mmCIF file of C-alpha atoms in Angstrom:
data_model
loop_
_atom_site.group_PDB
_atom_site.id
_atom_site.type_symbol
_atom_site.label_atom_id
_atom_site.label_comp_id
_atom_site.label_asym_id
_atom_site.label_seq_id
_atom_site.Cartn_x
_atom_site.Cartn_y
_atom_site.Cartn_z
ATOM 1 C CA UNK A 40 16.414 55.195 -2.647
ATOM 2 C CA UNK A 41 12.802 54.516 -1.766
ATOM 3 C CA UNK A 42 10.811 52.659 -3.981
ATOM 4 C CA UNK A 43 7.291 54.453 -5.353
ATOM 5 C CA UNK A 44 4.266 52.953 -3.974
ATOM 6 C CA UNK A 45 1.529 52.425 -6.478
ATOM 7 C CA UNK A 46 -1.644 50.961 -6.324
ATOM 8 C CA UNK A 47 -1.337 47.609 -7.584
ATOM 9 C CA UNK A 48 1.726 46.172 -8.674
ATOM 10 C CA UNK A 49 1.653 46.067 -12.698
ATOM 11 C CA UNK A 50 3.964 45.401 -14.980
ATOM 12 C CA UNK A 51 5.276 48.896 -17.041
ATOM 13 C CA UNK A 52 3.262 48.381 -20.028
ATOM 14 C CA UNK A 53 0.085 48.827 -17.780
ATOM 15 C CA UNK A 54 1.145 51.714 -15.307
ATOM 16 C CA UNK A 55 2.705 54.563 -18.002
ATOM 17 C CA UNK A 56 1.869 57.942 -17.157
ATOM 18 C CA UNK A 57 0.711 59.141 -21.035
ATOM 19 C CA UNK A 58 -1.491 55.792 -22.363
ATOM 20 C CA UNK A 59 -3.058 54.883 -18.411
ATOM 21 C CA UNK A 60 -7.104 56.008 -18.418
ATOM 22 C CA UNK A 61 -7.011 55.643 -14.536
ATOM 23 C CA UNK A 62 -4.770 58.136 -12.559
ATOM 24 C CA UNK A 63 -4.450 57.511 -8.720
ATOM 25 C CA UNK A 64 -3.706 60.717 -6.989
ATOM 26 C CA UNK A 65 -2.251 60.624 -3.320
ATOM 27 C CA UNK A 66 -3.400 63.228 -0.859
ATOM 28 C CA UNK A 67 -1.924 62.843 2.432
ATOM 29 C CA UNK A 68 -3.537 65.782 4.255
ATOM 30 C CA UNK A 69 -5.491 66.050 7.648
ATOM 31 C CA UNK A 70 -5.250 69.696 8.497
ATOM 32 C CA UNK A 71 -8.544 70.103 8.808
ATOM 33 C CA UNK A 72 -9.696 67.325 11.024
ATOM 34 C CA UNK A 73 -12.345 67.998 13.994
ATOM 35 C CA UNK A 74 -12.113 64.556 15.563
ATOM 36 C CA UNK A 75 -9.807 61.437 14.932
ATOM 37 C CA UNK A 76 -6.603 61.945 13.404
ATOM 38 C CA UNK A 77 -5.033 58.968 10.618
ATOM 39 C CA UNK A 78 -6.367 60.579 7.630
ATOM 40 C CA UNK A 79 -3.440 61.535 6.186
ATOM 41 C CA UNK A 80 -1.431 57.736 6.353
ATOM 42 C CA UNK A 81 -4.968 56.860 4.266
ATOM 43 C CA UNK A 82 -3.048 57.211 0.830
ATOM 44 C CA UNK A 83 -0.105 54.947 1.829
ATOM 45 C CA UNK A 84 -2.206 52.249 3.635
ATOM 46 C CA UNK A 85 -4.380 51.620 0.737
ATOM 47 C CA UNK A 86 -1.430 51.559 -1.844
ATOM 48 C CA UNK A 87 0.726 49.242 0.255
ATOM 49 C CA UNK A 88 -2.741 46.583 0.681
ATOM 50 C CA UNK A 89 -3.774 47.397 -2.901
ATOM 51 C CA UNK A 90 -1.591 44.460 -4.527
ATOM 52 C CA UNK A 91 -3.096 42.163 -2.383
ATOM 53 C CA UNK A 92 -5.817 42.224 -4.004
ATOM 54 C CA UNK A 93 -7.096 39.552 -6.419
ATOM 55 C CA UNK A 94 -7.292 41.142 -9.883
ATOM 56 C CA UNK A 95 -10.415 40.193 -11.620
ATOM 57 C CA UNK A 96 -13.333 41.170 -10.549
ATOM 58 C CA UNK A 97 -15.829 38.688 -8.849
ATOM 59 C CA UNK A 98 -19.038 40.038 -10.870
ATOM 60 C CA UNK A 99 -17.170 40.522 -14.603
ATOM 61 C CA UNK A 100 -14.803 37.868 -14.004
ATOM 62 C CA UNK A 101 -11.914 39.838 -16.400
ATOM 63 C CA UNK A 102 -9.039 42.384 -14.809
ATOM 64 C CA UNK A 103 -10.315 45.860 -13.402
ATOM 65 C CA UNK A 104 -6.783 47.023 -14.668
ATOM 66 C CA UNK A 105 -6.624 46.305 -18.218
ATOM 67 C CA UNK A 106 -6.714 49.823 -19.380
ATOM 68 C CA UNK A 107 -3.452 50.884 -17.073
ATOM 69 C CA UNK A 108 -3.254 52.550 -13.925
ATOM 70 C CA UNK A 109 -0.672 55.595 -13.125
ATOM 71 C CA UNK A 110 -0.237 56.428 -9.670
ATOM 72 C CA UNK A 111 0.941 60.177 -9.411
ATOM 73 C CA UNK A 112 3.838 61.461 -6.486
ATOM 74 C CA UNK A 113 1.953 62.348 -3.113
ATOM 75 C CA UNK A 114 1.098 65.717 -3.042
ATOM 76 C CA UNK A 115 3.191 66.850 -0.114
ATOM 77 C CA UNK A 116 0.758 68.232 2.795
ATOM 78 C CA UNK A 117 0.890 72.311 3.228
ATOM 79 C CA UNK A 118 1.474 74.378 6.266
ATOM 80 C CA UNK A 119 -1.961 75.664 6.498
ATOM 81 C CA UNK A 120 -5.607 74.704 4.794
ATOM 82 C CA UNK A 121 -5.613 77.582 2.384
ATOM 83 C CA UNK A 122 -2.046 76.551 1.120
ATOM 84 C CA UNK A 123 -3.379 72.621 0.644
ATOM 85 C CA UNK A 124 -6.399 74.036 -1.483
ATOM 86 C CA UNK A 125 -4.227 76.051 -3.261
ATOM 87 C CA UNK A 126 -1.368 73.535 -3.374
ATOM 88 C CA UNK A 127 -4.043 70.622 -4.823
ATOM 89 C CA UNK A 128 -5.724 73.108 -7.619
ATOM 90 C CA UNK A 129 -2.184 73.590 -9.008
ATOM 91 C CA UNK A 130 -1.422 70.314 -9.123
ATOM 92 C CA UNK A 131 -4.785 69.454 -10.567
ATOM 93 C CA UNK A 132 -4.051 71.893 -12.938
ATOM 94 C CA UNK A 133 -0.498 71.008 -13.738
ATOM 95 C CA UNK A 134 -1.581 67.219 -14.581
ATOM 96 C CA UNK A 135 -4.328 68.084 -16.845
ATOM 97 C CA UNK A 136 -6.340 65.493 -14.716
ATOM 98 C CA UNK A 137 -9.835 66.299 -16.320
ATOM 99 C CA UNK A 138 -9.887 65.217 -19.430
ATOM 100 C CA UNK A 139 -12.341 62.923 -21.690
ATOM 101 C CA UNK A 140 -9.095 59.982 -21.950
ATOM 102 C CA UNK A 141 -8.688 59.557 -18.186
ATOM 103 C CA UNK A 142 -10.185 58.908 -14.411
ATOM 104 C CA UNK A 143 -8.871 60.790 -11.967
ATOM 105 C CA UNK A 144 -9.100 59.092 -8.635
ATOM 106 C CA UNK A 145 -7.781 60.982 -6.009
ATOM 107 C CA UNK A 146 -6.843 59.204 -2.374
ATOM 108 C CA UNK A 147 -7.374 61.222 1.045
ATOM 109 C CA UNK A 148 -6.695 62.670 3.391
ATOM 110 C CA UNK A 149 -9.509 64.083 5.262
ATOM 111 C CA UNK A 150 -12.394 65.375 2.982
ATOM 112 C CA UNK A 151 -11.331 68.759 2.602
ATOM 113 C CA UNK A 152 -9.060 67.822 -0.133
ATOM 114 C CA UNK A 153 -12.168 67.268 -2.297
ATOM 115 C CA UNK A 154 -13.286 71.102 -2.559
ATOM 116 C CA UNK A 155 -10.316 72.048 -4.777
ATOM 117 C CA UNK A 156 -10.757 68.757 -7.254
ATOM 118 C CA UNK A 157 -14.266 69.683 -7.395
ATOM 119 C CA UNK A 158 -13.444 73.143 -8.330
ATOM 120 C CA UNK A 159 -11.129 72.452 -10.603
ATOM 121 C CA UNK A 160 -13.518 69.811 -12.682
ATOM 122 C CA UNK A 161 -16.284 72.254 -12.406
ATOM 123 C CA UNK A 162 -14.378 74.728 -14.645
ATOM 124 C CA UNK A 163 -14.044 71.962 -16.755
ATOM 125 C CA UNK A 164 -17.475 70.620 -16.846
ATOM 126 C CA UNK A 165 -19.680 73.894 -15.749
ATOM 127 C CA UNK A 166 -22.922 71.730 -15.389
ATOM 128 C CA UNK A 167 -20.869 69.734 -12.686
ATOM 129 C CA UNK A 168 -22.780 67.509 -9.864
ATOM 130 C CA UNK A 169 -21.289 66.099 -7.172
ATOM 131 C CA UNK A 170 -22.606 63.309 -5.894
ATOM 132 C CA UNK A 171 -21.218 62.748 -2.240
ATOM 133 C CA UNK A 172 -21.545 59.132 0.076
ATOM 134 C CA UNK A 173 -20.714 60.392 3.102
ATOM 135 C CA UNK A 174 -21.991 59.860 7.033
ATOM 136 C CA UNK A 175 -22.017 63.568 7.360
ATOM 137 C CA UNK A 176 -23.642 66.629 5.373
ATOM 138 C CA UNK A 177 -19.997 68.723 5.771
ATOM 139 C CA UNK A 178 -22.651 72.323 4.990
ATOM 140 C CA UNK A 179 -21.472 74.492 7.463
ATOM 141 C CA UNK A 180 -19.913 77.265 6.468
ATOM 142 C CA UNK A 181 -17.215 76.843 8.591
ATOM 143 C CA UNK A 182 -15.936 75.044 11.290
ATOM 144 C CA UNK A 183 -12.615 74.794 13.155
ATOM 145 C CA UNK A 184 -9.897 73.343 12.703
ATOM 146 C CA UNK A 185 -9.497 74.478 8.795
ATOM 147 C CA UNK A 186 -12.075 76.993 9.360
ATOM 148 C CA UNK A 187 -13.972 77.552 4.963
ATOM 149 C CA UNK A 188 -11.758 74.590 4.900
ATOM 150 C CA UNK A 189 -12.474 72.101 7.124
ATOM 151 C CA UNK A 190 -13.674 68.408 6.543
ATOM 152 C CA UNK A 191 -16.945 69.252 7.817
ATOM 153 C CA UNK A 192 -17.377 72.627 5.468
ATOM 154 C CA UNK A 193 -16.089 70.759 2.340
ATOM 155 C CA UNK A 194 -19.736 70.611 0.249
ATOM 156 C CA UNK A 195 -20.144 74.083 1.410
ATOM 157 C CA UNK A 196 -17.744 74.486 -0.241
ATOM 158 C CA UNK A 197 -19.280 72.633 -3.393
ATOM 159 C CA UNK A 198 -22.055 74.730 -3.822
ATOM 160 C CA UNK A 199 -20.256 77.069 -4.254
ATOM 161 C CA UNK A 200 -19.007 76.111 -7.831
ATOM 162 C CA UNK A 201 -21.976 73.732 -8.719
ATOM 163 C CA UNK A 202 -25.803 73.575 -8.808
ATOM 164 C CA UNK A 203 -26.208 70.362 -7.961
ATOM 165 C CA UNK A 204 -25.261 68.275 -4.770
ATOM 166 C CA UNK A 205 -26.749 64.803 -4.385
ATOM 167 C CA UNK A 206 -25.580 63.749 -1.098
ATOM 168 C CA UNK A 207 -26.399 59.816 0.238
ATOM 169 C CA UNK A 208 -25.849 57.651 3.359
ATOM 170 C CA UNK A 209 -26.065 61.208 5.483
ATOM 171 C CA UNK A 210 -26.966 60.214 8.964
ATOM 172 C CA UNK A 211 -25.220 63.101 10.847
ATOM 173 C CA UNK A 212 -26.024 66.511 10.465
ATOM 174 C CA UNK A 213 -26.090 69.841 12.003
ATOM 175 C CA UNK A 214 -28.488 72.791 13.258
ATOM 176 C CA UNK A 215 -26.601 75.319 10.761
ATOM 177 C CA UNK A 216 -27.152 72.438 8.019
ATOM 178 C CA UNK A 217 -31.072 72.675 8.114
ATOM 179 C CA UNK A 218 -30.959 76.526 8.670
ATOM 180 C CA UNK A 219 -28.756 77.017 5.602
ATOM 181 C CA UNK A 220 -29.717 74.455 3.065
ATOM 182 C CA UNK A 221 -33.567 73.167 3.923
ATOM 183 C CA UNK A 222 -33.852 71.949 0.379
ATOM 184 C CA UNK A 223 -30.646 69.889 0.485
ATOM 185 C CA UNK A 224 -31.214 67.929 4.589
ATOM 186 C CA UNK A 225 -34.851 67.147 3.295
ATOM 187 C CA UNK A 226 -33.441 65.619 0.487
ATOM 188 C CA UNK A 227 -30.949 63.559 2.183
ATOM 189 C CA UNK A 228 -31.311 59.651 1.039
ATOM 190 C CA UNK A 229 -30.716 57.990 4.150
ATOM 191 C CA UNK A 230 -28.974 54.737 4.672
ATOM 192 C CA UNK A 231 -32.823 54.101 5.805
ATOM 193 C CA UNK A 232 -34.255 55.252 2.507
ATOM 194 C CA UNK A 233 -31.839 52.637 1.202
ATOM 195 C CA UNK A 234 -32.407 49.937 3.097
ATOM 196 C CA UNK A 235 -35.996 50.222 2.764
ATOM 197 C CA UNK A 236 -36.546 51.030 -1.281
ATOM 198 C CA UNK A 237 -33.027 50.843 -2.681
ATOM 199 C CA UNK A 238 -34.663 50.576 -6.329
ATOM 200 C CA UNK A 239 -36.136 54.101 -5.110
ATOM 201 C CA UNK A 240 -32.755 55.573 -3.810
ATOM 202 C CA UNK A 241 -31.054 54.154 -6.941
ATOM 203 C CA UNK A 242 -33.527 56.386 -9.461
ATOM 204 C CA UNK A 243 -33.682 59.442 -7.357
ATOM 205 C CA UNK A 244 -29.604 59.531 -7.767
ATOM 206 C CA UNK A 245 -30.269 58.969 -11.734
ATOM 207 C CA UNK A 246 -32.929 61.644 -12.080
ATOM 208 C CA UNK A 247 -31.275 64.517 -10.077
ATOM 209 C CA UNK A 248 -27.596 64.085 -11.107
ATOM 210 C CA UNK A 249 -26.556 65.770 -14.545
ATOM 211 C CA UNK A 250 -24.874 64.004 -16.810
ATOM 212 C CA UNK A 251 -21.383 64.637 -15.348
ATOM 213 C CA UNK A 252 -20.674 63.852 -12.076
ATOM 214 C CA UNK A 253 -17.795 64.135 -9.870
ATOM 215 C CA UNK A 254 -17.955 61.553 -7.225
ATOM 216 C CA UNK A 255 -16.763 61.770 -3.466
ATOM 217 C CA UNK A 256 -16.867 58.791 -1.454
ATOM 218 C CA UNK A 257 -16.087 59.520 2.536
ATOM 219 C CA UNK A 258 -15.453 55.972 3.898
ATOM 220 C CA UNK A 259 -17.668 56.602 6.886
ATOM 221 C CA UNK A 260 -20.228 56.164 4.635
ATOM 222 C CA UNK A 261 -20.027 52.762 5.537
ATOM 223 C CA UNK A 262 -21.007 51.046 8.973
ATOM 224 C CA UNK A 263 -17.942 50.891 10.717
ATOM 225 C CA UNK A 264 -17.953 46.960 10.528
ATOM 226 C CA UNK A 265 -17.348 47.646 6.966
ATOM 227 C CA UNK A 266 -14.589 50.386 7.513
ATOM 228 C CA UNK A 267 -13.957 51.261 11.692
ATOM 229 C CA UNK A 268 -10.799 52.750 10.825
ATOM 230 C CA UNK A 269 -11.882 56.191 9.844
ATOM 231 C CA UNK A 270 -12.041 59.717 11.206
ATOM 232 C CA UNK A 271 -15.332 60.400 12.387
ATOM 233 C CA UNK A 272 -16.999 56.916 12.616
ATOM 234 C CA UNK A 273 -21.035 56.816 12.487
ATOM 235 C CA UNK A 274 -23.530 53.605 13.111
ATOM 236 C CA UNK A 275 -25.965 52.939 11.083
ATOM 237 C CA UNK A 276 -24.178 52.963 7.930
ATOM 238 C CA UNK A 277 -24.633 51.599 4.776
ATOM 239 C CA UNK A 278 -23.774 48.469 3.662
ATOM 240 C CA UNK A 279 -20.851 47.320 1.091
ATOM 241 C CA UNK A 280 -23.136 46.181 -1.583
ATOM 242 C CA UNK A 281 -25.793 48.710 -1.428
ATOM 243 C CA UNK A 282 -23.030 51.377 -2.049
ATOM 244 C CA UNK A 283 -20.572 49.402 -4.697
ATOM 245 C CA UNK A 284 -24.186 48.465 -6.598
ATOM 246 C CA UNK A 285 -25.493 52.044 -6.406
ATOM 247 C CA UNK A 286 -21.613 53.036 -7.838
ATOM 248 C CA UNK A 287 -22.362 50.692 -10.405
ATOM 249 C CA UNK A 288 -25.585 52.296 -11.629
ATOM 250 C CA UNK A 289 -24.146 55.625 -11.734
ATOM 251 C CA UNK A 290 -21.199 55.055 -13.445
ATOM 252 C CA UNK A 291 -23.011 53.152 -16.273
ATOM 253 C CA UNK A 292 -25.475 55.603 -16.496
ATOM 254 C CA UNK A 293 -23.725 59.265 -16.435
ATOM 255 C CA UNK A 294 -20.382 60.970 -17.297
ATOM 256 C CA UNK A 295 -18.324 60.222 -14.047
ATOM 257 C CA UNK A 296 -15.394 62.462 -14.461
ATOM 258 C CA UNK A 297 -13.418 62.006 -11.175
ATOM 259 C CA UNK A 298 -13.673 60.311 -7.934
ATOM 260 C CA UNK A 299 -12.210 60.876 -4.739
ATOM 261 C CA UNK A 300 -12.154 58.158 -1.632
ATOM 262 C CA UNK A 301 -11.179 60.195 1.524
ATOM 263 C CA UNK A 302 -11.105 59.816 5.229
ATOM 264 C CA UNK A 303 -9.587 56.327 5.704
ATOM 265 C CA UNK A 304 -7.447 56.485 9.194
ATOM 266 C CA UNK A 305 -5.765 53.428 9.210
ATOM 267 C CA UNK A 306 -6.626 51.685 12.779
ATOM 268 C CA UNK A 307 -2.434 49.976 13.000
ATOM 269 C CA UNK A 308 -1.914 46.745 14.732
ATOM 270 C CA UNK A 309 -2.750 44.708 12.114
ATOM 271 C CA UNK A 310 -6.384 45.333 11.463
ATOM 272 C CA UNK A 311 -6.345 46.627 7.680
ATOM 273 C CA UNK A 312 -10.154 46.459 7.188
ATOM 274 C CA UNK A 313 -10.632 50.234 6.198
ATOM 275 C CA UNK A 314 -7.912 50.662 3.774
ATOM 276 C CA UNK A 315 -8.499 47.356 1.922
ATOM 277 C CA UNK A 316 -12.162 48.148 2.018
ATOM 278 C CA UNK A 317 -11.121 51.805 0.400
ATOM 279 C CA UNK A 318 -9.197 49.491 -2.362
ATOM 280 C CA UNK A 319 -11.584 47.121 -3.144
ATOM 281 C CA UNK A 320 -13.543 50.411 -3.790
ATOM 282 C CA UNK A 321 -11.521 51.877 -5.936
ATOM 283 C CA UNK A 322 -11.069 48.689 -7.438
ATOM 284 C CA UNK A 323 -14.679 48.230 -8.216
ATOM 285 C CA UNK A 324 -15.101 51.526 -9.587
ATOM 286 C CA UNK A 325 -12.392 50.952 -11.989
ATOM 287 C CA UNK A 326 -14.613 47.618 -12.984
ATOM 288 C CA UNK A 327 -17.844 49.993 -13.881
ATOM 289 C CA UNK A 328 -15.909 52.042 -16.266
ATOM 290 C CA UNK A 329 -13.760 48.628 -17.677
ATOM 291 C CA UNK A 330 -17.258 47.190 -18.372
ATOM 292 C CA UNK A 331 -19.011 50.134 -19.778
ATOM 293 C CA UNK A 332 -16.201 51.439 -22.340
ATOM 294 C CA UNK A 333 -16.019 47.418 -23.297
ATOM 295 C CA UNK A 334 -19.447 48.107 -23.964
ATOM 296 C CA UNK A 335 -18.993 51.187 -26.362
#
C-alpha cells in the first residue's frame, strides 16, 4: 500500500483534516503547457523535500505549523483542459475549501489550475482580487495547447470573475496583452520597479488590492538562480526576499483567502532547488498568517 505524501511530516494531532487551518491541495496537471514540460511532478517534488525543512521560522523563531496542516489526495489529472477546470471546481467545491477557519494552498501543476480556484473563491468573496507573481502576464485570450485554458490565458481567465488583478514581477508579455488590457501592462510592477523603490511597489500592492485577496504565485517569478527548474524560465527575476517580504506585507495587511504556488518542473538529477524553494514558500506564507492570528 503506498504511503500518503504530505507536506511535512507531523505528528496526527497536527495534520487532522476537520481542526487543520492550512489545507495543502495537490494539482498534478500540465495539459496546458506551451513550453517545458515537469509541471505536473511539481506537487510530489515539493511534498517529498518539504520535511526537510527546518521547522521554525528564521525571522519568528517559533513553528510555521503550529496550527496543523492537512494535505488533501492529488486531484487526479483529466483527459482534456475543460475536464481539469471542471474536475478542480468540484473538488473545490466538495472540500468547502473557502472558508473564514482555513488556508487553502493549492500545489501545481502548470498555472491553469489557478482559474477554477479563483472562480470558485470569487463566488465566495465577490469583491475578490487576485494578486498574481508571475514572469508572464498569461492575458491572452487563448493560446494553444489548452486553448481558454492554457497557462498563458489563465488571468484572462481571472478577469473574468473579478475586478481587480494586481499582477507583479511581469517581465514577459505579449502584443495581444497591450491590445487587450492597456490599463493592466502599464500597470505592471516590474521586478525593476522593485528593485529600484520596493517601499513604492510594496504600497501600490496595498492600495489597489481589496481587502480579500486570492494569491497566485508562478515560481518563474523568481530568477532562475532562485528556482531554474520551472516551465517557462525568464531572467531578470525577482529576488527571494523581495518576494517572501512583499508576501509578508500583504498577508498582514488584507484578507488572504487562498494561495496557489504553480509551475515548479522539477529539473531530476539531484538538483532540488525549485521545489524546495516552492516549500520554503509555502512555508513562509504559513509564518505570515501564524504571526498575524498570534497577533489577534
Amino acid at each position: 500500500m503506498t504511503t500518503k505524501k504530505t507536506f511535512l511530516k507531523l505528528d496526527p494531532e497536527f495534520c487532522a483534516e476537520e481542526t487543520a487551518f492550512f489545507h495543502i491541495l495537490p494539482i498534478p496537471y500540465e495539459g496546458a503547457v506551451s513550453f517545458l514540460g515537469g509541471a505536473a511532478r511539481g506537487p510530489d517534488a515539493i511534498l517529498d523535500v518539504s520535511d526537510q525543512m527546518e521547522y521554525i521560522d528564521e525571522r519568528y523563531k517559533k513553528p510555521f505549523w503550529s496550527r496543523g496542516v492537512y494535505t488533501h489526495e492529488p486531484i487526479p489529472p483529466a483527459d482534456s483542459p475543460e475536464q481539469e477546470v471542471a474536475r478542480i471546481e468540484q473538488v473545490a467545491r466538495r472540500l468547502d475549501l473557502f472558508r473564514p477557519e482555513r488556508l487553502p494552498i493549492a500545489l501545481g501543476g502548470d498555472h491553469s489550475v489557478s482559474a477554477p480556484l479563483i472562480r470558485v473563491a470569487a463566488e465566495k468573496y465577490p469583491k475578490l482580487s487576485v494578486l498574481q507573481f508571475d514572469a508572464h502576464s498569461d492575458l491572452r485570450d487563448s493560446y494553444e495547447p489548452g486553448g481558454k485554458n492554457s497557462h498563458a490565458s489563465v488571468m484572462a481567465r481571472a478577469l473574468e470573475v473579478v475586478d481587480t488583478l494586481v499582477q507583479v514581477g511581469i517581465r514577459s508579455f505579449s502584443e495581444e496583452d497591450l491590445d487587450r488590457f492597456p490599463q493592466q501592462v502599464d500597470n505592471f510592477i516590474t521586478p525593476d520597479q522593485v528593485e529600484d523603490n520596493f517601499a513604492a511597489a510594496q504600497r501600490d500592492i496595498l492600495e489597489r488590492t481589496s481587502e480579500y485577496v486570492y494569491l497566485t504565485i508562478d515560481m518563474d517569478v523568481f530568477d532562475p538562480a532562485v528556482a531554474p527548474g520551472v516551465g517557462t524560465p525568464e531572467p531578470g527575476g525577482m529576488t527571494w526576499r523581495q518576494v517572501t517580504r512583499l508576501l509578508e506585507t500583504v498577508v498582514a495587511a488584507k484578507r488572504v483567502v487562498g494561495v496557489d504556488v504553480v509551475e515548479t518542473a522539477p529539473l531530476g538529477g539531484g538538483n532540488i532547488l525549485t521545489e524546495y524553494a516552492a516549500a520554503r514558500l509555502v512555508a513562509k506564507i504559513m509564518t505570515a498568517f501564524e504571526r498575524k492570528l498570534a497577533a489577534q
